[in-house]
């Protein structure tokens, strides 16, 4: 005797299409997990602490992204203040550039004048150096000439003094001879006293 169809089949209301999908997905996950774990794990299985550290490192960038997204945007007041400050700085820079422009032109002119003056100075310095060296040579020549003249005069004066001393010595010798001859009463000196004076150049 055959059983009724109601007994053999489960009621359709108890099984929903989502349950079938969940069971299939669950079974697929169960089948995939061992293979993935076998592929990813090295020969020495990592400790549970290392797995927890990896999970924490993965969670940190997510937390940073969330904190960045939670930052409040700048207010309009701050934006206006920043724009005004930038405009003020821009005006200041333009004013300084405007003030510097004539000064730069003057500085350029002064540099050109300085360059020309330096060239003239070099020329005059060269001329002055030549003249100074010429004067120095002339002064040295004059000093040497003066020194030689003084030396010559000194030599001449010394020679004259020597000659005078010799003449004086000769005169003294002649006088002493005359005295001796006079004392002896002889005519040893033929010319007499006048001849002696003539020989002395008196």
PDB file of C-alpha atoms in Angstrom:
ATOM      1  CA  UNK A   1       0.000   0.000   0.000  1.00  0.00           C
ATOM      2  CA  UNK A   2       1.397   3.415  -1.019  1.00  0.00           C
ATOM      3  CA  UNK A   3       1.860   6.329   1.431  1.00  0.00           C
ATOM      4  CA  UNK A   4       0.036   9.547   0.743  1.00  0.00           C
ATOM      5  CA  UNK A   5       1.948  12.389  -0.939  1.00  0.00           C
ATOM      6  CA  UNK A   6       1.531  14.649   2.060  1.00  0.00           C
ATOM      7  CA  UNK A   7       3.455  12.261   4.269  1.00  0.00           C
ATOM      8  CA  UNK A   8       6.315  11.762   1.826  1.00  0.00           C
ATOM      9  CA  UNK A   9       6.940  15.439   0.996  1.00  0.00           C
ATOM     10  CA  UNK A  10       7.799  18.220   3.428  1.00  0.00           C
ATOM     11  CA  UNK A  11       5.512  21.174   3.500  1.00  0.00           C
ATOM     12  CA  UNK A  12       6.644  24.026   1.233  1.00  0.00           C
ATOM     13  CA  UNK A  13       6.059  26.710   3.887  1.00  0.00           C
ATOM     14  CA  UNK A  14       8.799  25.416   6.193  1.00  0.00           C
ATOM     15  CA  UNK A  15      11.579  25.726   3.600  1.00  0.00           C
ATOM     16  CA  UNK A  16      12.292  29.210   2.227  1.00  0.00           C
ATOM     17  CA  UNK A  17      14.498  30.003  -0.730  1.00  0.00           C
ATOM     18  CA  UNK A  18      16.867  31.975   1.526  1.00  0.00           C
ATOM     19  CA  UNK A  19      17.485  28.940   3.673  1.00  0.00           C
ATOM     20  CA  UNK A  20      18.607  26.940   0.663  1.00  0.00           C
ATOM     21  CA  UNK A  21      20.990  29.701  -0.356  1.00  0.00           C
ATOM     22  CA  UNK A  22      22.402  30.006   3.149  1.00  0.00           C
ATOM     23  CA  UNK A  23      22.936  26.289   3.383  1.00  0.00           C
ATOM     24  CA  UNK A  24      24.620  26.206  -0.013  1.00  0.00           C
ATOM     25  CA  UNK A  25      26.834  29.201   0.818  1.00  0.00           C
ATOM     26  CA  UNK A  26      27.659  27.690   4.192  1.00  0.00           C
ATOM     27  CA  UNK A  27      28.616  24.434   2.585  1.00  0.00           C
ATOM     28  CA  UNK A  28      30.737  26.289   0.015  1.00  0.00           C
ATOM     29  CA  UNK A  29      32.514  28.238   2.770  1.00  0.00           C
ATOM     30  CA  UNK A  30      33.163  25.020   4.657  1.00  0.00           C
ATOM     31  CA  UNK A  31      34.608  23.499   1.520  1.00  0.00           C
ATOM     32  CA  UNK A  32      36.747  26.583   0.652  1.00  0.00           C
ATOM     33  CA  UNK A  33      38.152  27.398   4.072  1.00  0.00           C
ATOM     34  CA  UNK A  34      40.393  24.392   4.481  1.00  0.00           C
ATOM     35  CA  UNK A  35      41.907  24.907   1.021  1.00  0.00           C
ATOM     36  CA  UNK A  36      42.579  28.609   1.693  1.00  0.00           C
ATOM     37  CA  UNK A  37      44.046  27.865   5.082  1.00  0.00           C
ATOM     38  CA  UNK A  38      46.270  25.188   3.576  1.00  0.00           C
ATOM     39  CA  UNK A  39      47.506  27.566   0.859  1.00  0.00           C
ATOM     40  CA  UNK A  40      48.169  30.603   3.085  1.00  0.00           C
ATOM     41  CA  UNK A  41      49.695  28.940   6.129  1.00  0.00           C
ATOM     42  CA  UNK A  42      53.480  28.408   6.050  1.00  0.00           C
ATOM     43  CA  UNK A  43      55.186  25.192   7.091  1.00  0.00           C
ATOM     44  CA  UNK A  44      55.341  26.412  10.700  1.00  0.00           C
ATOM     45  CA  UNK A  45      51.880  27.539  11.723  1.00  0.00           C
ATOM     46  CA  UNK A  46      51.798  31.092  13.169  1.00  0.00           C
ATOM     47  CA  UNK A  47      50.761  31.696  16.716  1.00  0.00           C
ATOM     48  CA  UNK A  48      47.421  33.104  17.645  1.00  0.00           C
ATOM     49  CA  UNK A  49      49.101  36.327  18.892  1.00  0.00           C
ATOM     50  CA  UNK A  50      50.539  37.058  15.430  1.00  0.00           C
ATOM     51  CA  UNK A  51      47.121  36.592  13.843  1.00  0.00           C
ATOM     52  CA  UNK A  52      45.649  39.054  16.339  1.00  0.00           C
ATOM     53  CA  UNK A  53      48.403  41.611  15.541  1.00  0.00           C
ATOM     54  CA  UNK A  54      47.688  41.323  11.817  1.00  0.00           C
ATOM     55  CA  UNK A  55      43.997  41.880  12.454  1.00  0.00           C
ATOM     56  CA  UNK A  56      44.795  44.964  14.582  1.00  0.00           C
ATOM     57  CA  UNK A  57      47.086  46.376  11.840  1.00  0.00           C
ATOM     58  CA  UNK A  58      44.307  45.931   9.302  1.00  0.00           C
ATOM     59  CA  UNK A  59      41.851  47.686  11.598  1.00  0.00           C
ATOM     60  CA  UNK A  60      44.148  50.737  12.213  1.00  0.00           C
ATOM     61  CA  UNK A  61      43.919  52.266   8.689  1.00  0.00           C
ATOM     62  CA  UNK A  62      40.169  51.790   8.815  1.00  0.00           C
ATOM     63  CA  UNK A  63      40.014  53.704  12.106  1.00  0.00           C
ATOM     64  CA  UNK A  64      42.170  56.483  10.636  1.00  0.00           C
ATOM     65  CA  UNK A  65      39.904  56.756   7.614  1.00  0.00           C
ATOM     66  CA  UNK A  66      36.874  56.987   9.883  1.00  0.00           C
ATOM     67  CA  UNK A  67      38.522  59.685  12.037  1.00  0.00           C
ATOM     68  CA  UNK A  68      39.444  61.714   8.929  1.00  0.00           C
ATOM     69  CA  UNK A  69      35.956  61.467   7.568  1.00  0.00           C
ATOM     70  CA  UNK A  70      34.589  62.580  10.935  1.00  0.00           C
ATOM     71  CA  UNK A  71      36.619  65.847  10.885  1.00  0.00           C
ATOM     72  CA  UNK A  72      34.480  68.922  10.577  1.00  0.00           C
ATOM     73  CA  UNK A  73      35.031  71.069   7.473  1.00  0.00           C
ATOM     74  CA  UNK A  74      36.522  74.585   7.992  1.00  0.00           C
ATOM     75  CA  UNK A  75      34.066  77.301   8.761  1.00  0.00           C
ATOM     76  CA  UNK A  76      33.265  80.139   6.388  1.00  0.00           C
ATOM     77  CA  UNK A  77      34.665  82.625   8.894  1.00  0.00           C
ATOM     78  CA  UNK A  78      38.077  80.935   8.871  1.00  0.00           C
ATOM     79  CA  UNK A  79      38.030  80.811   5.076  1.00  0.00           C
ATOM     80  CA  UNK A  80      37.201  84.526   4.825  1.00  0.00           C
ATOM     81  CA  UNK A  81      39.952  85.367   7.342  1.00  0.00           C
ATOM     82  CA  UNK A  82      42.520  83.326   5.390  1.00  0.00           C
ATOM     83  CA  UNK A  83      41.482  84.972   2.102  1.00  0.00           C
ATOM     84  CA  UNK A  84      41.731  88.463   3.632  1.00  0.00           C
ATOM     85  CA  UNK A  85      45.163  87.697   5.098  1.00  0.00           C
ATOM     86  CA  UNK A  86      46.401  86.387   1.744  1.00  0.00           C
ATOM     87  CA  UNK A  87      45.094  89.514  -0.018  1.00  0.00           C
ATOM     88  CA  UNK A  88      46.782  91.748   2.573  1.00  0.00           C
ATOM     89  CA  UNK A  89      50.094  89.930   2.119  1.00  0.00           C
ATOM     90  CA  UNK A  90      49.749  90.202  -1.649  1.00  0.00           C
ATOM     91  CA  UNK A  91      49.233  93.975  -1.399  1.00  0.00           C
ATOM     92  CA  UNK A  92      52.265  94.272   0.875  1.00  0.00           C
ATOM     93  CA  UNK A  93      54.429  92.325  -1.575  1.00  0.00           C
ATOM     94  CA  UNK A  94      53.254  94.480  -4.490  1.00  0.00           C
ATOM     95  CA  UNK A  95      53.949  97.668  -2.495  1.00  0.00           C
ATOM     96  CA  UNK A  96      57.460  96.506  -1.615  1.00  0.00           C
ATOM     97  CA  UNK A  97      58.147  95.598  -5.240  1.00  0.00           C
ATOM     98  CA  UNK A  98      56.909  99.034  -6.293  1.00  0.00           C
ATOM     99  CA  UNK A  99      59.162 100.715  -3.705  1.00  0.00           C
ATOM    100  CA  UNK A 100      62.163  98.590  -4.651  1.00  0.00           C
ATOM    101  CA  UNK A 101      61.914  99.231  -8.394  1.00  0.00           C
ATOM    102  CA  UNK A 102      63.235 102.868  -8.343  1.00  0.00           C
ATOM    103  CA  UNK A 103      65.826 101.910  -5.755  1.00  0.00           C
ATOM    104  CA  UNK A 104      67.012  99.099  -8.004  1.00  0.00           C
ATOM    105  CA  UNK A 105      67.289 101.557 -10.910  1.00  0.00           C
ATOM    106  CA  UNK A 106      69.298 103.983  -8.764  1.00  0.00           C
ATOM    107  CA  UNK A 107      71.485 101.155  -7.556  1.00  0.00           C
ATOM    108  CA  UNK A 108      72.133 100.126 -11.149  1.00  0.00           C
ATOM    109  CA  UNK A 109      73.123 103.697 -12.066  1.00  0.00           C
ATOM    110  CA  UNK A 110      75.393 103.992  -9.043  1.00  0.00           C
ATOM    111  CA  UNK A 111      77.048 100.700  -9.908  1.00  0.00           C
ATOM    112  CA  UNK A 112      77.751 101.953 -13.423  1.00  0.00           C
ATOM    113  CA  UNK A 113      79.201 105.176 -11.978  1.00  0.00           C
ATOM    114  CA  UNK A 114      81.295 103.166  -9.561  1.00  0.00           C
ATOM    115  CA  UNK A 115      82.583 100.978 -12.377  1.00  0.00           C
ATOM    116  CA  UNK A 116      83.593 104.035 -14.440  1.00  0.00           C
ATOM    117  CA  UNK A 117      85.217 105.652 -11.387  1.00  0.00           C
ATOM    118  CA  UNK A 118      87.163 102.465 -10.669  1.00  0.00           C
ATOM    119  CA  UNK A 119      88.476 102.430 -14.249  1.00  0.00           C
ATOM    120  CA  UNK A 120      89.570 106.076 -13.937  1.00  0.00           C
ATOM    121  CA  UNK A 121      91.143 105.290 -10.594  1.00  0.00           C
ATOM    122  CA  UNK A 122      93.124 102.443 -12.137  1.00  0.00           C
ATOM    123  CA  UNK A 123      94.426 104.765 -14.860  1.00  0.00           C
ATOM    124  CA  UNK A 124      95.376 107.518 -12.399  1.00  0.00           C
ATOM    125  CA  UNK A 125      96.857 104.985 -10.005  1.00  0.00           C
ATOM    126  CA  UNK A 126      99.058 103.612 -12.784  1.00  0.00           C
ATOM    127  CA  UNK A 127     100.181 107.131 -13.756  1.00  0.00           C
ATOM    128  CA  UNK A 128     100.760 108.107 -10.141  1.00  0.00           C
ATOM    129  CA  UNK A 129     102.714 104.910  -9.571  1.00  0.00           C
ATOM    130  CA  UNK A 130     104.969 105.623 -12.541  1.00  0.00           C
ATOM    131  CA  UNK A 131     105.566 109.204 -11.401  1.00  0.00           C
ATOM    132  CA  UNK A 132     106.203 108.112  -7.837  1.00  0.00           C
ATOM    133  CA  UNK A 133     108.739 105.530  -8.983  1.00  0.00           C
ATOM    134  CA  UNK A 134     110.447 108.114 -11.217  1.00  0.00           C
ATOM    135  CA  UNK A 135     110.640 110.613  -8.328  1.00  0.00           C
ATOM    136  CA  UNK A 136     111.957 107.901  -6.048  1.00  0.00           C
ATOM    137  CA  UNK A 137     114.677 107.007  -8.546  1.00  0.00           C
ATOM    138  CA  UNK A 138     115.588 110.687  -8.930  1.00  0.00           C
ATOM    139  CA  UNK A 139     115.731 111.182  -5.174  1.00  0.00           C
ATOM    140  CA  UNK A 140     117.927 108.115  -4.803  1.00  0.00           C
ATOM    141  CA  UNK A 141     120.244 109.387  -7.540  1.00  0.00           C
ATOM    142  CA  UNK A 142     120.447 112.819  -5.895  1.00  0.00           C
ATOM    143  CA  UNK A 143     121.115 111.297  -2.499  1.00  0.00           C
ATOM    144  CA  UNK A 144     123.841 109.079  -3.943  1.00  0.00           C
ATOM    145  CA  UNK A 145     125.401 112.041  -5.737  1.00  0.00           C
ATOM    146  CA  UNK A 146     125.256 114.122  -2.566  1.00  0.00           C
ATOM    147  CA  UNK A 147     126.819 111.318  -0.585  1.00  0.00           C
ATOM    148  CA  UNK A 148     129.624 110.913  -3.095  1.00  0.00           C
ATOM    149  CA  UNK A 149     130.235 114.669  -3.126  1.00  0.00           C
ATOM    150  CA  UNK A 150     130.363 114.788   0.647  1.00  0.00           C
ATOM    151  CA  UNK A 151     132.755 111.866   0.645  1.00  0.00           C
ATOM    152  CA  UNK A 152     134.922 113.578  -1.941  1.00  0.00           C
ATOM    153  CA  UNK A 153     134.913 116.838   0.021  1.00  0.00           C
ATOM    154  CA  UNK A 154     135.772 114.962   3.176  1.00  0.00           C
ATOM    155  CA  UNK A 155     138.625 113.202   1.429  1.00  0.00           C
ATOM    156  CA  UNK A 156     139.910 116.509   0.024  1.00  0.00           C
ATOM    157  CA  UNK A 157     139.623 118.191   3.416  1.00  0.00           C
ATOM    158  CA  UNK A 158     141.463 115.288   4.998  1.00  0.00           C
ATOM    159  CA  UNK A 159     144.189 115.495   2.390  1.00  0.00           C
ATOM    160  CA  UNK A 160     144.524 119.253   2.954  1.00  0.00           C
ATOM    161  CA  UNK A 161     144.775 118.734   6.696  1.00  0.00           C
ATOM    162  CA  UNK A 162     147.387 116.081   6.115  1.00  0.00           C
ATOM    163  CA  UNK A 163     149.333 118.375   3.820  1.00  0.00           C
ATOM    164  CA  UNK A 164     149.126 121.225   6.322  1.00  0.00           C
ATOM    165  CA  UNK A 165     150.297 118.981   9.108  1.00  0.00           C
ATOM    166  CA  UNK A 166     153.221 117.807   7.017  1.00  0.00           C
ATOM    167  CA  UNK A 167     154.123 121.382   6.120  1.00  0.00           C
ATOM    168  CA  UNK A 168     153.797 122.403   9.727  1.00  0.00           C
ATOM    169  CA  UNK A 169     156.046 119.554  10.764  1.00  0.00           C
ATOM    170  CA  UNK A 170     158.570 120.560   8.108  1.00  0.00           C
ATOM    171  CA  UNK A 171     158.437 124.176   9.251  1.00  0.00           C
ATOM    172  CA  UNK A 172     158.955 123.161  12.847  1.00  0.00           C
ATOM    173  CA  UNK A 173     161.917 121.065  11.780  1.00  0.00           C
ATOM    174  CA  UNK A 174     163.427 123.992   9.856  1.00  0.00           C
ATOM    175  CA  UNK A 175     162.849 126.357  12.774  1.00  0.00           C
ATOM    176  CA  UNK A 176     164.504 123.953  15.143  1.00  0.00           C
ATOM    177  CA  UNK A 177     167.435 123.672  12.753  1.00  0.00           C
ATOM    178  CA  UNK A 178     167.742 127.465  12.562  1.00  0.00           C
ATOM    179  CA  UNK A 179     167.711 127.737  16.297  1.00  0.00           C
ATOM    180  CA  UNK A 180     170.418 125.146  16.569  1.00  0.00           C
ATOM    181  CA  UNK A 181     172.502 126.881  13.879  1.00  0.00           C
ATOM    182  CA  UNK A 182     172.052 130.278  15.492  1.00  0.00           C
ATOM    183  CA  UNK A 183     173.009 128.936  18.865  1.00  0.00           C
ATOM    184  CA  UNK A 184     176.122 127.352  17.449  1.00  0.00           C
ATOM    185  CA  UNK A 185     176.999 130.612  15.567  1.00  0.00           C
ATOM    186  CA  UNK A 186     177.654 128.881  12.325  1.00  0.00           C
ATOM    187  CA  UNK A 187     176.380 129.555   8.831  1.00  0.00           C
ATOM    188  CA  UNK A 188     175.109 125.993   8.316  1.00  0.00           C
ATOM    189  CA  UNK A 189     171.944 127.202   6.673  1.00  0.00           C
ATOM    190  CA  UNK A 190     173.062 129.267   3.626  1.00  0.00           C
ATOM    191  CA  UNK A 191     169.845 131.037   2.842  1.00  0.00           C
ATOM    192  CA  UNK A 192     169.215 132.174   6.357  1.00  0.00           C
ATOM    193  CA  UNK A 193     165.876 132.893   7.960  1.00  0.00           C
ATOM    194  CA  UNK A 194     164.324 134.494   4.852  1.00  0.00           C
ATOM    195  CA  UNK A 195     165.141 131.456   2.748  1.00  0.00           C
ATOM    196  CA  UNK A 196     163.444 129.258   5.322  1.00  0.00           C
ATOM    197  CA  UNK A 197     160.322 131.389   5.216  1.00  0.00           C
ATOM    198  CA  UNK A 198     160.348 131.265   1.417  1.00  0.00           C
ATOM    199  CA  UNK A 199     160.581 127.495   1.418  1.00  0.00           C
ATOM    200  CA  UNK A 200     157.628 127.332   3.830  1.00  0.00           C
ATOM    201  CA  UNK A 201     155.524 129.405   1.426  1.00  0.00           C
ATOM    202  CA  UNK A 202     155.121 132.342   3.775  1.00  0.00           C
TER     203      UNK A 202
END
